[in-house]
CSV table of C-alpha atoms in Angstrom, one decimal:
chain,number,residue,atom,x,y,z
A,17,UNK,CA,166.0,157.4,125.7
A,18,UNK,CA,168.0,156.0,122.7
A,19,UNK,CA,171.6,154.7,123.9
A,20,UNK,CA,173.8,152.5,121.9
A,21,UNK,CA,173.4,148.9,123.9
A,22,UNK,CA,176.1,146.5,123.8
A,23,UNK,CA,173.7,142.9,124.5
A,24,UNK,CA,175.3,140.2,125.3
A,25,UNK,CA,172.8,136.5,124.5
A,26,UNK,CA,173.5,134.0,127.2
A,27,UNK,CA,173.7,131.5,124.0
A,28,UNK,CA,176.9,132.7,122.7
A,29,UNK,CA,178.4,131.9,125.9
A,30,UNK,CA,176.3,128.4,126.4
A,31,UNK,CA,179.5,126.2,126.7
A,32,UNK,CA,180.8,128.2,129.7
A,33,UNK,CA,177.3,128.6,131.1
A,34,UNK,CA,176.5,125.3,131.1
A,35,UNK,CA,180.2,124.7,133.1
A,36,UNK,CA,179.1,127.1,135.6
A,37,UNK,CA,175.9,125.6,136.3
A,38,UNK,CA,177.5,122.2,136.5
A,39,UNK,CA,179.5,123.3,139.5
A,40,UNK,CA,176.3,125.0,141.1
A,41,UNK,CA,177.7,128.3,140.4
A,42,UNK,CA,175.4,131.5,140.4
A,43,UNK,CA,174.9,132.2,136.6
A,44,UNK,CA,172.9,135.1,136.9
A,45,UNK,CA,176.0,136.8,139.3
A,46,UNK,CA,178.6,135.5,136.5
A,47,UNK,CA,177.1,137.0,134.0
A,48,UNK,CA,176.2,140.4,135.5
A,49,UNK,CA,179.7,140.7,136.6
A,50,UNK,CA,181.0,140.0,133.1
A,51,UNK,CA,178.5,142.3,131.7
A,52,UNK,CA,179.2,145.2,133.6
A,53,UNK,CA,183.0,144.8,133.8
A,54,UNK,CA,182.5,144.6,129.9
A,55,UNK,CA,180.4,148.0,130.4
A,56,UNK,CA,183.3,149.9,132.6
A,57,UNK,CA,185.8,149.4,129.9
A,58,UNK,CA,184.0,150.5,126.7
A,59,UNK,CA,182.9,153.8,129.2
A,60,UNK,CA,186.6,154.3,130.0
A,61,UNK,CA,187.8,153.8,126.6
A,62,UNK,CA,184.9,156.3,124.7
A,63,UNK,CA,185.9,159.0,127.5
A,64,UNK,CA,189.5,158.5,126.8
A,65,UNK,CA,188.3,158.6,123.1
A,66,UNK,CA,186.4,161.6,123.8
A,67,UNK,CA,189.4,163.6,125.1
A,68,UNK,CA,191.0,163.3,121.7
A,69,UNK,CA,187.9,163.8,119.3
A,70,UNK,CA,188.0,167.2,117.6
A,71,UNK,CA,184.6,169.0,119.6
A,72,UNK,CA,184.4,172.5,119.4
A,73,UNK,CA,184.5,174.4,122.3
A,74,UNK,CA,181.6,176.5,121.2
A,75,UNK,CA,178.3,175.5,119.6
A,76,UNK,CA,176.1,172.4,120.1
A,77,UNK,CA,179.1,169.8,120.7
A,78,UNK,CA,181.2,171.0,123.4
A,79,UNK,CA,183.4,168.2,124.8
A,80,UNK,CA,182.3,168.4,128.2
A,81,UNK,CA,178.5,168.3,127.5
A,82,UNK,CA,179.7,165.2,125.0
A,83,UNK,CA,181.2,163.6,127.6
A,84,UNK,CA,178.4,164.6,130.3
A,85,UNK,CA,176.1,162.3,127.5
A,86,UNK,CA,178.4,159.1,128.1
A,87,UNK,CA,176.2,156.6,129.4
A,88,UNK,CA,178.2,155.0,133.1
A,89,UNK,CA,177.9,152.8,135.6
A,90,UNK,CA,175.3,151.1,133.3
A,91,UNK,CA,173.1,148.7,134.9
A,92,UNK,CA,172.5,144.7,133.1
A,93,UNK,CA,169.1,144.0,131.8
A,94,UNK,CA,167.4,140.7,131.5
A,95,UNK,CA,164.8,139.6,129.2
A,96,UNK,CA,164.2,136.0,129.7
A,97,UNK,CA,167.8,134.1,128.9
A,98,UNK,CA,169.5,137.4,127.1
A,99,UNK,CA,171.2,139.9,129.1
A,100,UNK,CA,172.1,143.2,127.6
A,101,UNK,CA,173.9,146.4,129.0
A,102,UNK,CA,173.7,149.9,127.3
A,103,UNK,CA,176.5,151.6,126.5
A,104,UNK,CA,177.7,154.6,124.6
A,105,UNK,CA,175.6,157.8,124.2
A,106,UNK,CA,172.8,158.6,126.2
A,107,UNK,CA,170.6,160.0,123.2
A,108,UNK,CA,167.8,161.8,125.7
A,109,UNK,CA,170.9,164.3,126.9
A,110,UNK,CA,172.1,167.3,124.9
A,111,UNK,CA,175.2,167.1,123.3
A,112,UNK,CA,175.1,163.4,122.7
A,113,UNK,CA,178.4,162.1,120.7
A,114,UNK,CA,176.2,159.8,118.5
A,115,UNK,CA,177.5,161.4,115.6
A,116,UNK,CA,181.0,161.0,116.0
A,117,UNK,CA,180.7,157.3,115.4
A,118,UNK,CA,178.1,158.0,112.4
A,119,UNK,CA,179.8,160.9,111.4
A,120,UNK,CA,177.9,163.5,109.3
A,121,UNK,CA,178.2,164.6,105.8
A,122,UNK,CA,180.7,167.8,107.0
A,123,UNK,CA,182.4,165.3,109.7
A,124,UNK,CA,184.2,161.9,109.1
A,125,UNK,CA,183.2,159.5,111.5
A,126,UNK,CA,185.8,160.2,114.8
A,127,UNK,CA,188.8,157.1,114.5
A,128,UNK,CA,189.0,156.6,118.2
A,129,UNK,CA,185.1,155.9,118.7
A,130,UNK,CA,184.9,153.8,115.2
A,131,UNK,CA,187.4,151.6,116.8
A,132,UNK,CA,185.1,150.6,119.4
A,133,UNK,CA,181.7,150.7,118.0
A,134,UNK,CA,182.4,149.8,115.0
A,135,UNK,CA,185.2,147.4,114.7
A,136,UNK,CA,185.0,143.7,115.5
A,137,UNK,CA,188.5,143.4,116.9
A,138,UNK,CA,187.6,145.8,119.6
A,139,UNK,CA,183.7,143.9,120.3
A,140,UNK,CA,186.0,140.3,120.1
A,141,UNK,CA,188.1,141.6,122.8
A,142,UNK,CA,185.3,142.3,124.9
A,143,UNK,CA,184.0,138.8,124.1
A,144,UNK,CA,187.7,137.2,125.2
A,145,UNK,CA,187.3,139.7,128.5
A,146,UNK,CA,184.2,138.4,128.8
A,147,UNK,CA,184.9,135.1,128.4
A,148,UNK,CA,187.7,135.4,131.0
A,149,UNK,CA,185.2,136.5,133.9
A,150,UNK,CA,182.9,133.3,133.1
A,151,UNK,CA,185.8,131.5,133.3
A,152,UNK,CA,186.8,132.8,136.6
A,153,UNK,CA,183.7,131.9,137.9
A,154,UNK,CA,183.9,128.5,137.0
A,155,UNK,CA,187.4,128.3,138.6
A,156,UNK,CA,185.7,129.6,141.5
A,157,UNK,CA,183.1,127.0,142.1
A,158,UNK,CA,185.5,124.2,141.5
A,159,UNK,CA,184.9,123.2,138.2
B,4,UNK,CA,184.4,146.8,96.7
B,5,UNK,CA,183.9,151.0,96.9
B,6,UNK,CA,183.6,151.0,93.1
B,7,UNK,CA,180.6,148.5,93.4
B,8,UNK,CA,178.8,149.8,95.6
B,9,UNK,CA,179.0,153.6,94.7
B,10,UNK,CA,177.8,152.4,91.5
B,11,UNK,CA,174.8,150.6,92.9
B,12,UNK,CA,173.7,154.3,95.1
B,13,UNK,CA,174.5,156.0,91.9
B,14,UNK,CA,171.9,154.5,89.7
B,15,UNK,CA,169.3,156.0,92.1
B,16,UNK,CA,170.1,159.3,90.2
B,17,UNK,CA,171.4,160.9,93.8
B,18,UNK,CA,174.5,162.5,94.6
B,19,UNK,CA,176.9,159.7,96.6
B,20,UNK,CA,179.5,161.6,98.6
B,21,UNK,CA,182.2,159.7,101.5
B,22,UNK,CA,180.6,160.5,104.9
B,23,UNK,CA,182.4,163.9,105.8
B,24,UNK,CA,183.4,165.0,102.2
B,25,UNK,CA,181.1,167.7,102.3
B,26,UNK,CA,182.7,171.2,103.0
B,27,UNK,CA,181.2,172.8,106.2
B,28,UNK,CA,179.9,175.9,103.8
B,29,UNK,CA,178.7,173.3,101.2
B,30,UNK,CA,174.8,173.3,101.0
B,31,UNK,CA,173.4,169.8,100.9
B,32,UNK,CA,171.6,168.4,98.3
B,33,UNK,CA,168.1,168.4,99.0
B,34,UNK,CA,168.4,164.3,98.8
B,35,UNK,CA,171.9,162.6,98.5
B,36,UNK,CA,173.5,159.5,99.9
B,37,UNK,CA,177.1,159.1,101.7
B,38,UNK,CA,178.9,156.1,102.2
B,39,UNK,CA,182.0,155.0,105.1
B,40,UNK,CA,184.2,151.9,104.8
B,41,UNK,CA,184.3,150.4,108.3
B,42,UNK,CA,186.7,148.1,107.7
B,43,UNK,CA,188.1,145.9,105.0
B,44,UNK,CA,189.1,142.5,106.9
B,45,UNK,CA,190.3,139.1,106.3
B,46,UNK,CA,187.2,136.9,106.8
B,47,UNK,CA,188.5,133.3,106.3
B,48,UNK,CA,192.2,131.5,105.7
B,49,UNK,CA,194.2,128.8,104.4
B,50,UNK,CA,197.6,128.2,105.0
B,51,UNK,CA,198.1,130.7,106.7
B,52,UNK,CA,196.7,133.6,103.5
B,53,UNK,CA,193.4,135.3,103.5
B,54,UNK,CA,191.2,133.6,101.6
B,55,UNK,CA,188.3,135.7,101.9
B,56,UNK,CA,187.6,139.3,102.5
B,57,UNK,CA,184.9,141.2,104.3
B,58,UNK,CA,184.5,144.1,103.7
B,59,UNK,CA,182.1,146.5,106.1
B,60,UNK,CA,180.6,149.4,104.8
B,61,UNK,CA,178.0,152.3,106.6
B,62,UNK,CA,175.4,153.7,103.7
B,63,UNK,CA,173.4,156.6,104.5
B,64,UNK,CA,170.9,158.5,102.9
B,65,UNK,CA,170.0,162.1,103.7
B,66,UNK,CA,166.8,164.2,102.5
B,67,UNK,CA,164.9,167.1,103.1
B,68,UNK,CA,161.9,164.9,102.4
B,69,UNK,CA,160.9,162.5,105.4
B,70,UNK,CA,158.5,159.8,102.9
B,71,UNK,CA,162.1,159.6,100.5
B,72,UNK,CA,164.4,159.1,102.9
B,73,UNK,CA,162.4,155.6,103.9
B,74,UNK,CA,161.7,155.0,100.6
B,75,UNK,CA,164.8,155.0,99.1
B,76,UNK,CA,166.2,153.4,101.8
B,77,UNK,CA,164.0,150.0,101.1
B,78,UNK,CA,165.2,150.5,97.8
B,79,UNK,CA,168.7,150.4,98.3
B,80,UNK,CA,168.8,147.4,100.7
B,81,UNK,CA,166.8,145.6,97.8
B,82,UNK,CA,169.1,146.5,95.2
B,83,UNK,CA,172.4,145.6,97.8
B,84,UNK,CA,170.6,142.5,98.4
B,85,UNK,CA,170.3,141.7,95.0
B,86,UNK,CA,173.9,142.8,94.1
B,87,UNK,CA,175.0,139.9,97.3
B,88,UNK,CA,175.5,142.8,99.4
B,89,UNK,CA,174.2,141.7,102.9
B,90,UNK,CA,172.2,143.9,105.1
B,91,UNK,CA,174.2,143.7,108.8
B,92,UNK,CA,171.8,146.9,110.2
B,93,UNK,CA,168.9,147.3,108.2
B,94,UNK,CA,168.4,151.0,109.4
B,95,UNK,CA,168.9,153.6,112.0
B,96,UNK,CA,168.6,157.7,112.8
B,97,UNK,CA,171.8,159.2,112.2
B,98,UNK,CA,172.5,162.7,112.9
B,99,UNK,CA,172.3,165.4,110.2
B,100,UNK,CA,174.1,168.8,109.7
B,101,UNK,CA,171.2,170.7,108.5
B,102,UNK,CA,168.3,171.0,110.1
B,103,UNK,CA,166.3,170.9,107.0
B,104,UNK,CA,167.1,167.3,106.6
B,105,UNK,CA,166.6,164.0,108.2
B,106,UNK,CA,169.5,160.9,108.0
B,107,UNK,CA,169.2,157.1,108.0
B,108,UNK,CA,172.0,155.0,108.0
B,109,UNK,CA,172.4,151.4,107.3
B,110,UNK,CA,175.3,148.6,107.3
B,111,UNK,CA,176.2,146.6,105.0
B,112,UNK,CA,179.0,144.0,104.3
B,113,UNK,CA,180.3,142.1,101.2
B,114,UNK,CA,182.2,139.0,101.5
B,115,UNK,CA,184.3,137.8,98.3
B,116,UNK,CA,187.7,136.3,97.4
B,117,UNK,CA,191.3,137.9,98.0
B,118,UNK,CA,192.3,138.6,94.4
């Protein structure tokens, strides 16, 4: 099933990673933490987008099936050095809000959800938060 | 960069609409393309003044003919391309209104000097 997946590539982080490694710290851990921390916020922040989008209560888009198609407690993937996580709209479920960050021809694209998937301030501030939990780790292993 | 790039989708010969323009009892076109301006951001500065802008745009192209809607869509990223438009997302399903007709979407940015 489609979903909009947030991947994070191990080489955009190499500087930190190779830090953690240098103090015999548990990359893969480090990562999956950061990766799913990264996960819970953009799920907490499209729900709390959700509650504000204009979704009829009627018809195909009703805010609670919307919300029902919200993709949580997403699990990290690894292929090889890249990790990825999947977040956003679970495609496969009815009612899935993919087209309130598309928008359609009758329905501009909702403001809330373009701030997240479609804005780099928001995705840099999920890089910094990111960033943050590697860091930790480091800290952590005495580096 | 609006004007540039509605004039590039309009010399396919389609209607070009803003994403959400449409009136809910409009029909659709039987093959049109809509446009959405992500964002318009400073991409590079000096002294502390944007020296470059990039600017972020969503293009999509709707049909109620499957073959045109891939078609056209090459099309248009080789005429963006060739117009220094770059191709961020070279193509995805979007969701369409009618079910007569099928979407795909694309991203595109322009990068270019503050004037």
């Amino acid at each position: 099933m489609g979903k909009n997946t947030l991947k994070l590539e191990t080489s955009g982080f190499s500087d930190l990673i190779e830090k953690i490694k240098a103090v015999n710290g548990n990359v893969k851990k480090a990562v999956d933490d950061a990766l799913t921390q990264a996960g819970e916020t953009i799920t907490v922040d499209t729900l709390e987008a959700l509650d504000n989008a204009y979704l009829p209560a009627k018809g195909k888009y009703s805010k609670e099936a919307t919300k029902e198609s919200v993709v949580q407690n997403p699990a990290v993937v690894w292929h090889g050095d890249t990790a990825e996580i999947a977040v956003g709209f679970d495609y496969g479920k009815k009612g899935a809000g993919g087209l309130l960050i598309t928008g359609t021809p009758k329905m501009k694209p909702d403001k809330e959800l373009q701030e997240i998937y479609k804005k780099k301030r928001y995705i840099n501030e999920i890089h910094k938060d990111i960033e943050n939990v590697l860091n930790d780790y480091v800290q952590e292993a005495g580096g | 960069m609006e004007d540039n790039l509605i004039s590039i989708l309009e010399s396919f010969g389609f209607p070009v609409f803003r994403q959400g323009s449409l009136n809910p009892s409009d029909r659709y076109p039987d093959t049109f393309f809509t446009f959405w301006n992500n964002s318009e951001n400073g991409h590079s500065f000096y002294d502390n003044d944007v020296v470059l802008i990039d600017w972020d745009f969503d293009v999509n192209i709707y049909s109620n003919n499957p073959d045109l809607v891939y078609t056209l869509q090459k099309q248009t990223r080789k005429k963006l391309k060739n117009s220094n438009w770059i191709i961020l997302q070279y193509g995805s399903d979007i969701p369409s209104d009618e079910i007569t007709h099928i979407g795909r979407g694309m991203r595109v940015a322009y990068i270019n000097k503050e004037v």
